[in-house]
Each structure stands twice: as C-alpha cells, then as structure tokens.
PDB file of C-alpha atoms and ligand atoms in Angstrom:
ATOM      1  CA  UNK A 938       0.000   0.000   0.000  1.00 56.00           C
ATOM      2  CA  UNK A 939       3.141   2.338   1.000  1.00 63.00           C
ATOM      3  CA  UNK A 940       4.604   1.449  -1.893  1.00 67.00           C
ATOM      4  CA  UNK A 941       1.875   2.222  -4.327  1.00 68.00           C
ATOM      5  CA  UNK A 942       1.072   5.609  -2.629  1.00 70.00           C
ATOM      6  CA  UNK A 943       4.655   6.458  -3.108  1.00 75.00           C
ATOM      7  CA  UNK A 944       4.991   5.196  -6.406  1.00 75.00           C
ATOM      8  CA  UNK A 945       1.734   7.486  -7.639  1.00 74.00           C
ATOM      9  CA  UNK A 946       3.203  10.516  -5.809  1.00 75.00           C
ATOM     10  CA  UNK A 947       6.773  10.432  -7.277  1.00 78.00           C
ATOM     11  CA  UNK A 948       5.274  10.097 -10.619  1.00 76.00           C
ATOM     12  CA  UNK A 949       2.366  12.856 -10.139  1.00 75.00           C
ATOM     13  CA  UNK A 950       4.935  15.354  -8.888  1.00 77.00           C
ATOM     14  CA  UNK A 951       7.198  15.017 -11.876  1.00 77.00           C
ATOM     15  CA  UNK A 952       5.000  14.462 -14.536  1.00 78.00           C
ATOM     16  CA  UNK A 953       1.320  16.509 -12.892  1.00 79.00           C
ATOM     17  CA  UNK A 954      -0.255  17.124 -16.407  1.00 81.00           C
ATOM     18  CA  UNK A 955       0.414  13.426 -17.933  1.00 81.00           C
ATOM     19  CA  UNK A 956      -0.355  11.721 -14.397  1.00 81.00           C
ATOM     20  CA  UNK A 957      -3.975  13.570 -14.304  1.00 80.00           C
ATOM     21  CA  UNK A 958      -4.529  13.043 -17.984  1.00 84.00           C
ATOM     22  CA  UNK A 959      -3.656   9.133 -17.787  1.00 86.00           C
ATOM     23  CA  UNK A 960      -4.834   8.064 -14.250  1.00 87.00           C
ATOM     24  CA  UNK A 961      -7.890  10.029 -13.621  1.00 90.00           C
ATOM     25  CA  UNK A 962      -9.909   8.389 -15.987  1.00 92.00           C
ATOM     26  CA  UNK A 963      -8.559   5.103 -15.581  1.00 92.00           C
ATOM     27  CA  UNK A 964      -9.174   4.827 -12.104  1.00 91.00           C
ATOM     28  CA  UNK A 965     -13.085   6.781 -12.468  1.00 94.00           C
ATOM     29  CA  UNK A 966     -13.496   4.041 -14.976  1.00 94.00           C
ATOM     30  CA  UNK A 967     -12.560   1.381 -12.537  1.00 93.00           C
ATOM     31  CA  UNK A 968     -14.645   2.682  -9.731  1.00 94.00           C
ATOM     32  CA  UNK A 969     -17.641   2.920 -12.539  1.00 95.00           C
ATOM     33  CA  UNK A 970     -17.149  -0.507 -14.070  1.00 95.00           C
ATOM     34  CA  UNK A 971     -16.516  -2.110 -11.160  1.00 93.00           C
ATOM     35  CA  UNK A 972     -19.616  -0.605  -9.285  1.00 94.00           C
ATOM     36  CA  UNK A 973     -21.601  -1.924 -12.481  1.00 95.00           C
ATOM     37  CA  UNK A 974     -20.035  -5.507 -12.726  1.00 93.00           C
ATOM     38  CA  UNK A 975     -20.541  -6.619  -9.029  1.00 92.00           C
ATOM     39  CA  UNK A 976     -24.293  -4.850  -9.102  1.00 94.00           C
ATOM     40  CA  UNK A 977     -25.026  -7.046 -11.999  1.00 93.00           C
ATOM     41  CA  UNK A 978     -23.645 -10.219 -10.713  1.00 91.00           C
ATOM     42  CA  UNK A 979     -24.802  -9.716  -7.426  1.00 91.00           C
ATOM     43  CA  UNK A 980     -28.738  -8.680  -8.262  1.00 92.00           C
ATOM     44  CA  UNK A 981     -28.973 -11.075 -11.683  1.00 92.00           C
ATOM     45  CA  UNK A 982     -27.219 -14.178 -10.375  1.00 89.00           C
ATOM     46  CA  UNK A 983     -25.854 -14.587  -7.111  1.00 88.00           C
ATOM     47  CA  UNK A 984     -28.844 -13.487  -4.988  1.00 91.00           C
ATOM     48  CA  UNK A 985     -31.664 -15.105  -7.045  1.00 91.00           C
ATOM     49  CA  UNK A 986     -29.826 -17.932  -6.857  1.00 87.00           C
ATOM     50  CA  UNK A 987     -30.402 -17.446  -2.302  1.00 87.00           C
ATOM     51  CA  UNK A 988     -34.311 -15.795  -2.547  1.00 86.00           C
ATOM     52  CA  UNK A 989     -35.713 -16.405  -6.021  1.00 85.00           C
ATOM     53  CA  UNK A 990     -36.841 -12.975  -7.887  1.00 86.00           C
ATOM     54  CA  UNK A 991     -40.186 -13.301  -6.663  1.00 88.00           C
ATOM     55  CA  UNK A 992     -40.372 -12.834  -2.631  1.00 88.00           C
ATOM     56  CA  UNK A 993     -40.318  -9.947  -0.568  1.00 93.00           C
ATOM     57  CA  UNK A 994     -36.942 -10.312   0.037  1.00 92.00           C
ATOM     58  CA  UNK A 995     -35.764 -10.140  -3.695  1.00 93.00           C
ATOM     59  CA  UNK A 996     -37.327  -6.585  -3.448  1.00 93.00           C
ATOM     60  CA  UNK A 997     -35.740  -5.712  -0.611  1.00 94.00           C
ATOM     61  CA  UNK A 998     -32.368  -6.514  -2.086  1.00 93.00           C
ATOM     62  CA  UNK A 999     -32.601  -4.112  -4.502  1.00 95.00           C
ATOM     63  CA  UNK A1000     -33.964  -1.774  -2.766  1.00 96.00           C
ATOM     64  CA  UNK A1001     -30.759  -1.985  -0.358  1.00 96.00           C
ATOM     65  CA  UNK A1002     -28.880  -2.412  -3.174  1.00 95.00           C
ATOM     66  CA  UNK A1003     -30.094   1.418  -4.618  1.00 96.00           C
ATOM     67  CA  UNK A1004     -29.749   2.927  -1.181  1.00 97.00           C
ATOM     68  CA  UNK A1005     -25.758   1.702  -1.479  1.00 96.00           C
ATOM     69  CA  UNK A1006     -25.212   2.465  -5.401  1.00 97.00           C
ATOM     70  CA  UNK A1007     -26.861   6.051  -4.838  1.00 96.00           C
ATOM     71  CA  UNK A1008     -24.486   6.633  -1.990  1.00 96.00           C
ATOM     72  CA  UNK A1009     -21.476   5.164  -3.432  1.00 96.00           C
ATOM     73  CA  UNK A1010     -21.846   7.185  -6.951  1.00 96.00           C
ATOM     74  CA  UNK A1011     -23.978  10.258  -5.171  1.00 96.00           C
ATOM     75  CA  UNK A1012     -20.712  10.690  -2.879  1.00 96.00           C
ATOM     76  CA  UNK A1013     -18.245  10.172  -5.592  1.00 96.00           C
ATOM     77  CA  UNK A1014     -19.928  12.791  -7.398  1.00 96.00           C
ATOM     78  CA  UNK A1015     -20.135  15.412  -4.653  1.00 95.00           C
ATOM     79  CA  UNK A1016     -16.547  15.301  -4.113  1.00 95.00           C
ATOM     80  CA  UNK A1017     -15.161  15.715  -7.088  1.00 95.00           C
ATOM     81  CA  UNK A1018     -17.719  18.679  -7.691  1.00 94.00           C
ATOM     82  CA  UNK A1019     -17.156  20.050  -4.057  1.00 94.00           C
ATOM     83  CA  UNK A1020     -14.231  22.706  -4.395  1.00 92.00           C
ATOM     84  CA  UNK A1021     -11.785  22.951  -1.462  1.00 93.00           C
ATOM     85  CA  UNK A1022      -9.345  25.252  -2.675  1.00 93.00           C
ATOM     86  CA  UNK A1023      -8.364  28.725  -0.783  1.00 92.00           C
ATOM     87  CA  UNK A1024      -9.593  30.111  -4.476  1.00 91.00           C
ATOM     88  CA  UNK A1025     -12.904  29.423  -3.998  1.00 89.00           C
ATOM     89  CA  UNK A1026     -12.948  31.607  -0.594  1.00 90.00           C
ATOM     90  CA  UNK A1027     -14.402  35.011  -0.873  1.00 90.00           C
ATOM     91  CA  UNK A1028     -11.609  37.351  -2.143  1.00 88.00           C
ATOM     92  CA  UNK A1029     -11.361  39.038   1.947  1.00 87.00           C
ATOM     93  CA  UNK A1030     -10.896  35.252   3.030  1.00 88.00           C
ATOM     94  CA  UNK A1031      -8.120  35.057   1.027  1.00 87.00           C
ATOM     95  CA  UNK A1032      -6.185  37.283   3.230  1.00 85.00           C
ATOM     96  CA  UNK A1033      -5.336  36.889   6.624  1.00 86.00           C
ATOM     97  CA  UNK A1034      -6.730  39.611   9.087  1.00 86.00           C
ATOM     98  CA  UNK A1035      -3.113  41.057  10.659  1.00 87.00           C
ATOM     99  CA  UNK A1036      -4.435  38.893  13.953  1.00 85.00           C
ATOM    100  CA  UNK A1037      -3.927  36.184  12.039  1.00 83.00           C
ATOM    101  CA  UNK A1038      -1.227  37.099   9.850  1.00 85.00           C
ATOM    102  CA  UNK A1039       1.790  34.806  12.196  1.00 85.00           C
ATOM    103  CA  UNK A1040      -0.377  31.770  11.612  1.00 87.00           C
ATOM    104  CA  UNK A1041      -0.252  31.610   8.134  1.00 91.00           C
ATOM    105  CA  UNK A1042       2.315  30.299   5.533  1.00 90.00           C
ATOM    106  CA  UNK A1043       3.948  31.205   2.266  1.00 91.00           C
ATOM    107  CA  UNK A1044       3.041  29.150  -0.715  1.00 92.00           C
ATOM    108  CA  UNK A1045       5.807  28.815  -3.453  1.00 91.00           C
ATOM    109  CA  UNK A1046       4.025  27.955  -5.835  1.00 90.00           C
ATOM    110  CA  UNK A1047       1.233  30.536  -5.353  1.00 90.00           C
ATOM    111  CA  UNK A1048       3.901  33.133  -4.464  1.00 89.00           C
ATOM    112  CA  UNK A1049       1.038  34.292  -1.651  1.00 89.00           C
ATOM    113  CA  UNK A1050       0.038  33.948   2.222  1.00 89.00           C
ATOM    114  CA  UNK A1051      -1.842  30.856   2.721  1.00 91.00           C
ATOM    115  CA  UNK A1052      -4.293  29.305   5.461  1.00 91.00           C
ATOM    116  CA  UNK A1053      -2.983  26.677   8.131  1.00 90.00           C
ATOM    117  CA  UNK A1054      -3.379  23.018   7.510  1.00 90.00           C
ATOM    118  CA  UNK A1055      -3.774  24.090   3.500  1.00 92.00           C
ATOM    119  CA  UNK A1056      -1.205  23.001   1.033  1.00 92.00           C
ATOM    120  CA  UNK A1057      -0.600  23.295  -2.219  1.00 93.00           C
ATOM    121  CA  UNK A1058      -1.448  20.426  -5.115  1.00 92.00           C
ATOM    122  CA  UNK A1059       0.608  20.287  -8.512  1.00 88.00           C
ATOM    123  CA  UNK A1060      -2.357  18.178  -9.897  1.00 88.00           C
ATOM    124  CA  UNK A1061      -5.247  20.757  -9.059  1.00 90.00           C
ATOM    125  CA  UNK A1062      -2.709  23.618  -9.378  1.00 89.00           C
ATOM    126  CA  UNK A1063      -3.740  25.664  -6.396  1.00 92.00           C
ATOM    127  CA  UNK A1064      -3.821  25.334  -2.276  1.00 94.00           C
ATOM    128  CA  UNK A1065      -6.191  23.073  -0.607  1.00 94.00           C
ATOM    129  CA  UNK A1066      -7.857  24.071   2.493  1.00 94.00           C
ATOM    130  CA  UNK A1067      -6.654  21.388   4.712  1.00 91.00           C
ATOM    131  CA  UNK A1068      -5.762  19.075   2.531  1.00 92.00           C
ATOM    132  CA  UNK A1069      -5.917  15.917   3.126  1.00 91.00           C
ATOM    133  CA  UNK A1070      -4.352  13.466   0.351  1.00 90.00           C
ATOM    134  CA  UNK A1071      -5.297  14.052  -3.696  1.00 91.00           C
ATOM    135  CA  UNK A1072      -7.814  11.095  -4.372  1.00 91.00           C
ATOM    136  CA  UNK A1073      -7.738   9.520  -8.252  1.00 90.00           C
ATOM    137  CA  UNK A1074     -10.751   7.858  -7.593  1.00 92.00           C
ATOM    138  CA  UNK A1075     -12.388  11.079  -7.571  1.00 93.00           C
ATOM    139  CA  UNK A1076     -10.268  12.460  -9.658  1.00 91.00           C
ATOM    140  CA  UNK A1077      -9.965  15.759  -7.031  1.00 93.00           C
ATOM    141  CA  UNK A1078      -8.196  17.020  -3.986  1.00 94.00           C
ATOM    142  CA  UNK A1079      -9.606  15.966  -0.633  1.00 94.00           C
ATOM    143  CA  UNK A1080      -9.834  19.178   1.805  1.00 94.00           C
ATOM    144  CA  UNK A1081     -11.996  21.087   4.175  1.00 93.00           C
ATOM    145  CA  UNK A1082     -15.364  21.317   2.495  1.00 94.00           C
ATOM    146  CA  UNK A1083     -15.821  17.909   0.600  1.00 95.00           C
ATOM    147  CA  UNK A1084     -13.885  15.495   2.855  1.00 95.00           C
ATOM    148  CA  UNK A1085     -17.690  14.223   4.187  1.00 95.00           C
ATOM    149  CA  UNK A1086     -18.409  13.142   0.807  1.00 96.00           C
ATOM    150  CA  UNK A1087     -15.092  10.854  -0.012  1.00 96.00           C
ATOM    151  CA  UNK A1088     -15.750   9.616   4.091  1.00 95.00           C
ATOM    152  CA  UNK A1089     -18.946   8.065   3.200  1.00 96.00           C
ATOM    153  CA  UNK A1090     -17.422   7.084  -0.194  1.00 96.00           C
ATOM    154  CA  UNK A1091     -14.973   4.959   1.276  1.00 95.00           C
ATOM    155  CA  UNK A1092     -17.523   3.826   3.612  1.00 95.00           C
ATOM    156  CA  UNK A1093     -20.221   2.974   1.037  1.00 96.00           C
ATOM    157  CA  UNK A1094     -17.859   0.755  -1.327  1.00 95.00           C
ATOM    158  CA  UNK A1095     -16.648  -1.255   1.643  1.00 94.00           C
ATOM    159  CA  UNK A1096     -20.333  -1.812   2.196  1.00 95.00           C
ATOM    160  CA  UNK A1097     -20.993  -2.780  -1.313  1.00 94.00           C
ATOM    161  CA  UNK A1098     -18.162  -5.417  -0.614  1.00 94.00           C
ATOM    162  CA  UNK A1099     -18.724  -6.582   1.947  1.00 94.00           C
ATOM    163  CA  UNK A1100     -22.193  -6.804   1.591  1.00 94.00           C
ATOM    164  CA  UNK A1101     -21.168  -8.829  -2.334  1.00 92.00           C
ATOM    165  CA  UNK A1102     -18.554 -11.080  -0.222  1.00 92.00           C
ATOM    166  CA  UNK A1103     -21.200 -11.816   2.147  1.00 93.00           C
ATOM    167  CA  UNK A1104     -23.959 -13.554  -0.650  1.00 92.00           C
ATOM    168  CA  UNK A1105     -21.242 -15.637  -1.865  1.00 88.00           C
ATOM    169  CA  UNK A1106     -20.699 -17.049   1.239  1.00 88.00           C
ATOM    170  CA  UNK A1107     -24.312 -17.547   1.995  1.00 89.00           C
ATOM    171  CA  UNK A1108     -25.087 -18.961  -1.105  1.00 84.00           C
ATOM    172  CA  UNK A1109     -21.804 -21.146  -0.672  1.00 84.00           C
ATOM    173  CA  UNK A1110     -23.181 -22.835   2.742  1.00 83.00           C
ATOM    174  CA  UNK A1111     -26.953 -22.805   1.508  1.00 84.00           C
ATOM    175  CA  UNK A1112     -26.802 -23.832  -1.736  1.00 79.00           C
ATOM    176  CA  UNK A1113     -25.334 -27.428  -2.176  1.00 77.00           C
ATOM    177  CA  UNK A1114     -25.043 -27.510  -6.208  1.00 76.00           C
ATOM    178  CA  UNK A1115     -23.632 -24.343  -5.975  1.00 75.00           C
ATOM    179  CA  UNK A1116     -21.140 -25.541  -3.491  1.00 75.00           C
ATOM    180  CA  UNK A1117     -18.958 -27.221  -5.471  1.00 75.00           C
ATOM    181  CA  UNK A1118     -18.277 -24.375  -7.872  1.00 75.00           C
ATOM    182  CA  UNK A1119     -16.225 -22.592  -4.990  1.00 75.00           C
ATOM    183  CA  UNK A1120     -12.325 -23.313  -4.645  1.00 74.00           C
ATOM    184  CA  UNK A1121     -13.705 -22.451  -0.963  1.00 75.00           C
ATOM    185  CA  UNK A1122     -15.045 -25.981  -0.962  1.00 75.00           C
ATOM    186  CA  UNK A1123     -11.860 -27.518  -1.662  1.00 75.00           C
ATOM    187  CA  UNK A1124      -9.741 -25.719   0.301  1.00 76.00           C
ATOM    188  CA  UNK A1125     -11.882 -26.274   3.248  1.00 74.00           C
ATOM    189  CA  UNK A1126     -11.265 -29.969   2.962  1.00 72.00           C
ATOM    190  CA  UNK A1127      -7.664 -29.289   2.142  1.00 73.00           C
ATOM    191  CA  UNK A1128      -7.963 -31.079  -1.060  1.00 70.00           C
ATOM    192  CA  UNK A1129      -5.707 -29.816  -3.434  1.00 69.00           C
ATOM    193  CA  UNK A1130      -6.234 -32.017  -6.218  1.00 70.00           C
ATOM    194  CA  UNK A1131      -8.877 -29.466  -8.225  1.00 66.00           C
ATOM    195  CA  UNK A1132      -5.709 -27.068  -9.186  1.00 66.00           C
ATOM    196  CA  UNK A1133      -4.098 -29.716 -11.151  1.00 65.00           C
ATOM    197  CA  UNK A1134      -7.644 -30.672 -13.183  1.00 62.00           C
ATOM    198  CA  UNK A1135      -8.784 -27.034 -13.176  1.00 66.00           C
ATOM    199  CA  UNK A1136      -9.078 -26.613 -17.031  1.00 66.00           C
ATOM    200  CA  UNK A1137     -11.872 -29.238 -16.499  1.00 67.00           C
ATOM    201  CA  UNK A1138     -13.850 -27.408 -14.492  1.00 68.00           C
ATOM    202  CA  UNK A1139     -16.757 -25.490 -16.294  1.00 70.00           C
ATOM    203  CA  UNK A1140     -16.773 -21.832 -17.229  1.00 71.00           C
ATOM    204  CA  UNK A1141     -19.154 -21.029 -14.537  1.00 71.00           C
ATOM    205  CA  UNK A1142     -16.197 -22.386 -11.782  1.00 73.00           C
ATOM    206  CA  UNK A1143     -13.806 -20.257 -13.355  1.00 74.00           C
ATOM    207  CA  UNK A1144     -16.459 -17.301 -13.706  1.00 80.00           C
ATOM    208  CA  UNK A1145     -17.234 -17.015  -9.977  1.00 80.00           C
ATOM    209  CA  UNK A1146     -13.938 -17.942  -8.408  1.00 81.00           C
ATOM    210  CA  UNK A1147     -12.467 -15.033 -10.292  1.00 82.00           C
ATOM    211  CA  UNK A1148     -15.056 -12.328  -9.307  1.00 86.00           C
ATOM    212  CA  UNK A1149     -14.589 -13.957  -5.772  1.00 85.00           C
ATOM    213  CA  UNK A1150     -11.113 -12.874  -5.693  1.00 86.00           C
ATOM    214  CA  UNK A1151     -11.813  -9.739  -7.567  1.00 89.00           C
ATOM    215  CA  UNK A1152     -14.488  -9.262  -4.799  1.00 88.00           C
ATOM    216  CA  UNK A1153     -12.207  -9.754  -1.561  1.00 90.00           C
ATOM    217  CA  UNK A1154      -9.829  -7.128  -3.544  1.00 90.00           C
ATOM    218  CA  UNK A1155     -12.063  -4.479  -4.091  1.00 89.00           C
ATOM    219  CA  UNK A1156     -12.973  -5.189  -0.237  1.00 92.00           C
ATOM    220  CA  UNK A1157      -9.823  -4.925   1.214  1.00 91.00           C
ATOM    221  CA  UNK A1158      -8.901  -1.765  -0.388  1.00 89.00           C
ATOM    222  CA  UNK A1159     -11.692   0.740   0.616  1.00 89.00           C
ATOM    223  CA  UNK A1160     -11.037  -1.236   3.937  1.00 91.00           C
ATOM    224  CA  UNK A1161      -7.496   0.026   4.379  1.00 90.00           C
ATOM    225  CA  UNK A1162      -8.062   3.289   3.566  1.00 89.00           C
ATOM    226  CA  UNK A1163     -11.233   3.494   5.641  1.00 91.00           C
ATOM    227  CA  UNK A1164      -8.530   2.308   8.378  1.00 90.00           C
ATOM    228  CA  UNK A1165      -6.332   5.678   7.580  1.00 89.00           C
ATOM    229  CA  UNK A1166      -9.558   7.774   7.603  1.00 90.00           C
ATOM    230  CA  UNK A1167     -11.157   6.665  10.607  1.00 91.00           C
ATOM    231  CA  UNK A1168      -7.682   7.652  12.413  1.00 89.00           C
ATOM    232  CA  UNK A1169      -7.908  11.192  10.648  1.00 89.00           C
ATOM    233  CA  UNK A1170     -11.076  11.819  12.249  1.00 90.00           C
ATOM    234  CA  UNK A1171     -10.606  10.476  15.663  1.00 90.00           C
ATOM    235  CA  UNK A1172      -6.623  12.310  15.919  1.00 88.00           C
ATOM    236  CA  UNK A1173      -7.882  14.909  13.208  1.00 87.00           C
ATOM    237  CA  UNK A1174      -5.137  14.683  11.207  1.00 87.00           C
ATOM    238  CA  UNK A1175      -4.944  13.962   7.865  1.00 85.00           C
ATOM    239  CA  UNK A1176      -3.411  11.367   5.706  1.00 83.00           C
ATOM    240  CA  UNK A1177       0.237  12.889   4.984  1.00 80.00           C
ATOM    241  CA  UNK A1178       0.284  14.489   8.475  1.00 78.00           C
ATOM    242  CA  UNK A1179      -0.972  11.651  10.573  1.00 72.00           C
ATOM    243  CA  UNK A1180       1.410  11.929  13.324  1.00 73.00           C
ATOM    244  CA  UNK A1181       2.320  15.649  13.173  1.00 74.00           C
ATOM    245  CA  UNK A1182      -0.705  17.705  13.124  1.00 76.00           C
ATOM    246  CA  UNK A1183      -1.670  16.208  16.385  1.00 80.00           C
ATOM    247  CA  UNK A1184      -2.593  20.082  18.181  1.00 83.00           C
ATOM    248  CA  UNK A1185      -5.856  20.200  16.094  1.00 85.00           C
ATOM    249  CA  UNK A1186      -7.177  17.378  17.828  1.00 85.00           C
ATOM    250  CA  UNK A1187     -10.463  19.082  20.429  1.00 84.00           C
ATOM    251  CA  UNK A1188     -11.526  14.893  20.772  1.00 87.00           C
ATOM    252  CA  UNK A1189     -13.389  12.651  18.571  1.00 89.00           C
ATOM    253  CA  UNK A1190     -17.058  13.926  18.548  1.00 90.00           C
ATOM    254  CA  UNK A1191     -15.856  17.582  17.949  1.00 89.00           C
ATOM    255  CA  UNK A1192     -13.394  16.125  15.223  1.00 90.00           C
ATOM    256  CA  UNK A1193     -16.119  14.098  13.761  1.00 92.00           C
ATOM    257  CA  UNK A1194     -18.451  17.642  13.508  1.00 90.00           C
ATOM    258  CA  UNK A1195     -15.640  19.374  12.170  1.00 90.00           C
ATOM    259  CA  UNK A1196     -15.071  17.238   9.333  1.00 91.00           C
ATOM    260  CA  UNK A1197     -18.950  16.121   8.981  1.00 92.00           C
ATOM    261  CA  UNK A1198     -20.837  19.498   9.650  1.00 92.00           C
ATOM    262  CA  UNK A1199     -23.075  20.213  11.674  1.00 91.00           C
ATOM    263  CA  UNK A1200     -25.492  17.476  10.814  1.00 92.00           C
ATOM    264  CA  UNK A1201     -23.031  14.525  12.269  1.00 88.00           C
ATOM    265  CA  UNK A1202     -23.611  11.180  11.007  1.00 91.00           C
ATOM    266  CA  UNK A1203     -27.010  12.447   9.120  1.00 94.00           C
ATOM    267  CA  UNK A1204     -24.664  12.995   6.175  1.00 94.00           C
ATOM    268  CA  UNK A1205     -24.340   8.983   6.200  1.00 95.00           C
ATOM    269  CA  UNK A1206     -27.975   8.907   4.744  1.00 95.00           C
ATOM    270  CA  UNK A1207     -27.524  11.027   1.786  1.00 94.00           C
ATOM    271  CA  UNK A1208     -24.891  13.207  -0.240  1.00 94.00           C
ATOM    272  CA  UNK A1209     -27.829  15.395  -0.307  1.00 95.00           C
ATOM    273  CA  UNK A1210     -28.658  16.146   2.890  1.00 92.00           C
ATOM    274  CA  UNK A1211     -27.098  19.634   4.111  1.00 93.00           C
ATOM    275  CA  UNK A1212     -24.553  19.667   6.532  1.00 93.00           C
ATOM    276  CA  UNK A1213     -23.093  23.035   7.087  1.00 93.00           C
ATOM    277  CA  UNK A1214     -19.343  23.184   8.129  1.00 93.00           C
ATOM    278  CA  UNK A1215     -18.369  25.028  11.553  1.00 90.00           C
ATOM    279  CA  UNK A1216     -16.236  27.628   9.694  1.00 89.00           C
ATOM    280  CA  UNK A1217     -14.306  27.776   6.351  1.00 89.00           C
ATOM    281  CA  UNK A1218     -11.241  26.066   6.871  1.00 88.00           C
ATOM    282  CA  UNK A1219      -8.959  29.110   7.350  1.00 87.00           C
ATOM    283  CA  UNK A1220      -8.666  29.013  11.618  1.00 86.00           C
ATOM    284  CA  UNK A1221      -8.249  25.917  13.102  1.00 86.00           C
ATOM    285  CA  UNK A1222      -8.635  25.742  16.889  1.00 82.00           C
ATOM    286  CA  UNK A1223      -5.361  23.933  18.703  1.00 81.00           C
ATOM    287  CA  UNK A1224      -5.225  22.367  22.272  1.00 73.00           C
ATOM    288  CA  UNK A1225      -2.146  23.040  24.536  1.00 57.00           C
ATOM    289  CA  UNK A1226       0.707  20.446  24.144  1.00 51.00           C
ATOM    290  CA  UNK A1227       3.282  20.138  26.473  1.00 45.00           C
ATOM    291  CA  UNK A1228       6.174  19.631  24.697  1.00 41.00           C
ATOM    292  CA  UNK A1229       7.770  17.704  27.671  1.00 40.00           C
ATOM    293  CA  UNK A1230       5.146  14.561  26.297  1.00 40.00           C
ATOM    294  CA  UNK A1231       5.827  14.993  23.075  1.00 36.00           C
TER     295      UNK A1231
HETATM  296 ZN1   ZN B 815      -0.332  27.164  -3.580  1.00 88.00          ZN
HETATM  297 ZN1   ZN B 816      -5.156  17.816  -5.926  1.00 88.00          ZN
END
C-alpha cells in the first residue's frame, strides 16, 4: 500500500499534467465498471440464486442495493464537484486579518500567504484548504469542504463489498449444487487435487472464483483506507500528516463535527442532505501540548 502511494506521488509530482490526464480516468473508470459488474452479478445471479426474484426479500435486495449504489456514486460525485481550494474563498478570506497574519504560511508555488493546515497540489494547481491526500478515484483534492463526501465514499464501497462477499458465502453454505463451484469448498477440505484438473472445471467455476477474488480485492482496499480515515477523524489529522498535526485534535465527537458538519452522522444517509461546516477552513482551533510529552 506504502509502496503504491509512493509510487503514484513520485510520478504525479514530476510528470502533474500526464499523471492527471492518464490516471484520472482510468481509475473513475474502474470505480464505474466495477460498481456496475458486481451490481449485476450480485442482483442477476448470485442473490436469485439465495431468494428467487419473486419474494419480498428479492425486493428488498434491490432496494438496499439502490440505497448503497446512490451513496457510493452520489458521494463520488459530490466530491469531485465540491471545491476545497483557498480560491474558492471570498476574495477578503483570502487574506489573513493582521491577527492572524503569524499563523499563516507562504506558498511557493502561489507566491502568496496561505491558510494553516492548507497546502498546495501540482495536480489541481492551487492550495487546498486542509488538505488531506489528492484522491484519483475522484479524480480531485480531498480538503476542508468535501472530505464528508469521499468519508462516506470509502464507507459505502466497503459496504458494497462486503455486503457482495457476504452472498457468496451464503449462497456457498446454503446452496449445495452451488457448493462445489467454490475453490472455498476444496480448500476447506484441504484437497488440493482441483488445481491440477482445473481446465476441467466449467466456465461457470472459473467465472465465480475469479469475481470472488476480484471481490475480496475491491474489499480490502476501501477497507485500508477506511482504516487511515477513521484515524484522521478520531486524531484529526490527515493522511500525509498523521502523526504531526496532532494540536488540532479538540476529541473525537468535535473532530467528527468538524469534518462532517453540523449534521453529524445524518450525512451517512444522503450526499444530499445539508450539513453546514463550523467555519471555512482558514482558523483551526489547537489544544495546549506540552512539549515535555511529546
Ligand atoms: Zn499554492
Ligand atoms: Zn489535488
């Protein structure tokens, strides 16, 4: 994961305008395709396969099934069209008030006075209120006003994972003719034979055991970074600055508002659902650290 993050942000700093032109829509496309490939397999084979298509509970699937695509895409969507950079503050936000002045930093790129916690992104080619990390999924910088949205991004594809992982394995212990089409079933019984006659098995085995795998992938991954997220709320940190922007912390509920807006967890319902912000990402409160702890 280190090495990947790395990798992307060597490349993106030398090469910004190729890196944004190449990877952008590559990984949008990913997020897109992917989101309609496991939908399709999920709701057109996998599940009627556990309820049937005509019960209650088929309905209920997809209805669950909306709820989590609306989120996933409705998110996605917000944040990238959600602008966090100092540029979009009104022009006498732009400059501190000579209170404020000392807190402030010097972009180099900008050649101007910039807010705290905001820093400046080759790829979006200005400074990000409190940025936390530029995300290619949503092809955008993640800062102060649309960090909610890529939050319950991350949150809603581990969901749609998790959710997908957790029909194969139903359908896997309910479902005996189904049972056998699972390298699950032989690895259980620690029979190793099937990976020598694979070639014989039918296309469906091959079908399902490889959008298994591509399922516990596309799991793990919002997972992890869901991992680095929830710790950037709780510390309120961000990504890059996990373990040195520790005086912004005011505790996790206050951290969580912060971040969320006033409406909390609310936001978790919709994209659409208002949640003001407690103030526009140019003074951040900081708590008292004794530098004999630190
Ligand atoms: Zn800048
Ligand atoms: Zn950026």
């Amino acid at each position: 994961m280190c090495f990947i993050v790395t990798g992307c942000k060597y490349v993106a700093q030398m090469y910004p305008k190729q890196f944004a032109l190449v990877v952008h829509p590559c990984a949008v496309g990913l997020i897109l395709a992917g989101t309609v490939f496991f939908t399709s397999v999920e709701m057109f084979y996998v599940v009627p396969l556990i309820v049937g298509t005509e019960g209650l509970l088929y309905k209920i699937a997809w209805l669950v099934t909306i709820f989590i695509v609306f989120n996933l895409l409705g998110n996605m969507l917000a944040c990238y069209r959600t602008d966090s950079s100092v540029e979009n503050l009104p022009i006498d936000r732009q400059v501190p008030t000579p209170e404020e002045e000392h807190l402030w930093h010097h972009c180099d790129y900008c050649q101007v006075l910039r807010p705290p916690r905001s820093w400046h992104c080759k790829l979006c080619k200005s400074c990000i209120l409190r940025r936390d990390h530029h995300c290619i999924f949503t092809a955008t910088c993640i800062g102060h006003n649309n960090y909610r949205y890529f939050f319950w991004f991350l949150v809603y594809m581990m969901i749609g994972t998790f959710l997908s992982l957790a029909t194969h394995l139903i359908l896997f212990i309910i479902n005996e003719d189904m049972r056998k089409n699972y390298f699950l079933f032989y690895l259980v019984r620690l029979d190793f034979t099937y990976l020598q006659k694979i070639y014989e098995f039918g296309f469906q085995f091959n079908c399902i055991n490889l959008i298994l795998v591509l399922n516990v992938y596309s799991f793990i991954f919002p997972l992890i970074m869901l991992g680095y997220q929830i710790r950037t709320i709780y510390l309120n940190t961000t990504f890059y600055t996990a373990t040195s922007d520790l005086k912004y912390n005011q505790g996790p509920r206050k951290n969580f508002k912060t971040l969320m807006g006033k409406r909390g967890l609310w936001t978790f319902f919709s994209p659409v659902i208002r949640s003001p912000l407690l103030h526009d990402g140019t003074q951040w409160e900081t708590k008292y650290l004794d530098i004999n702890n630190c």
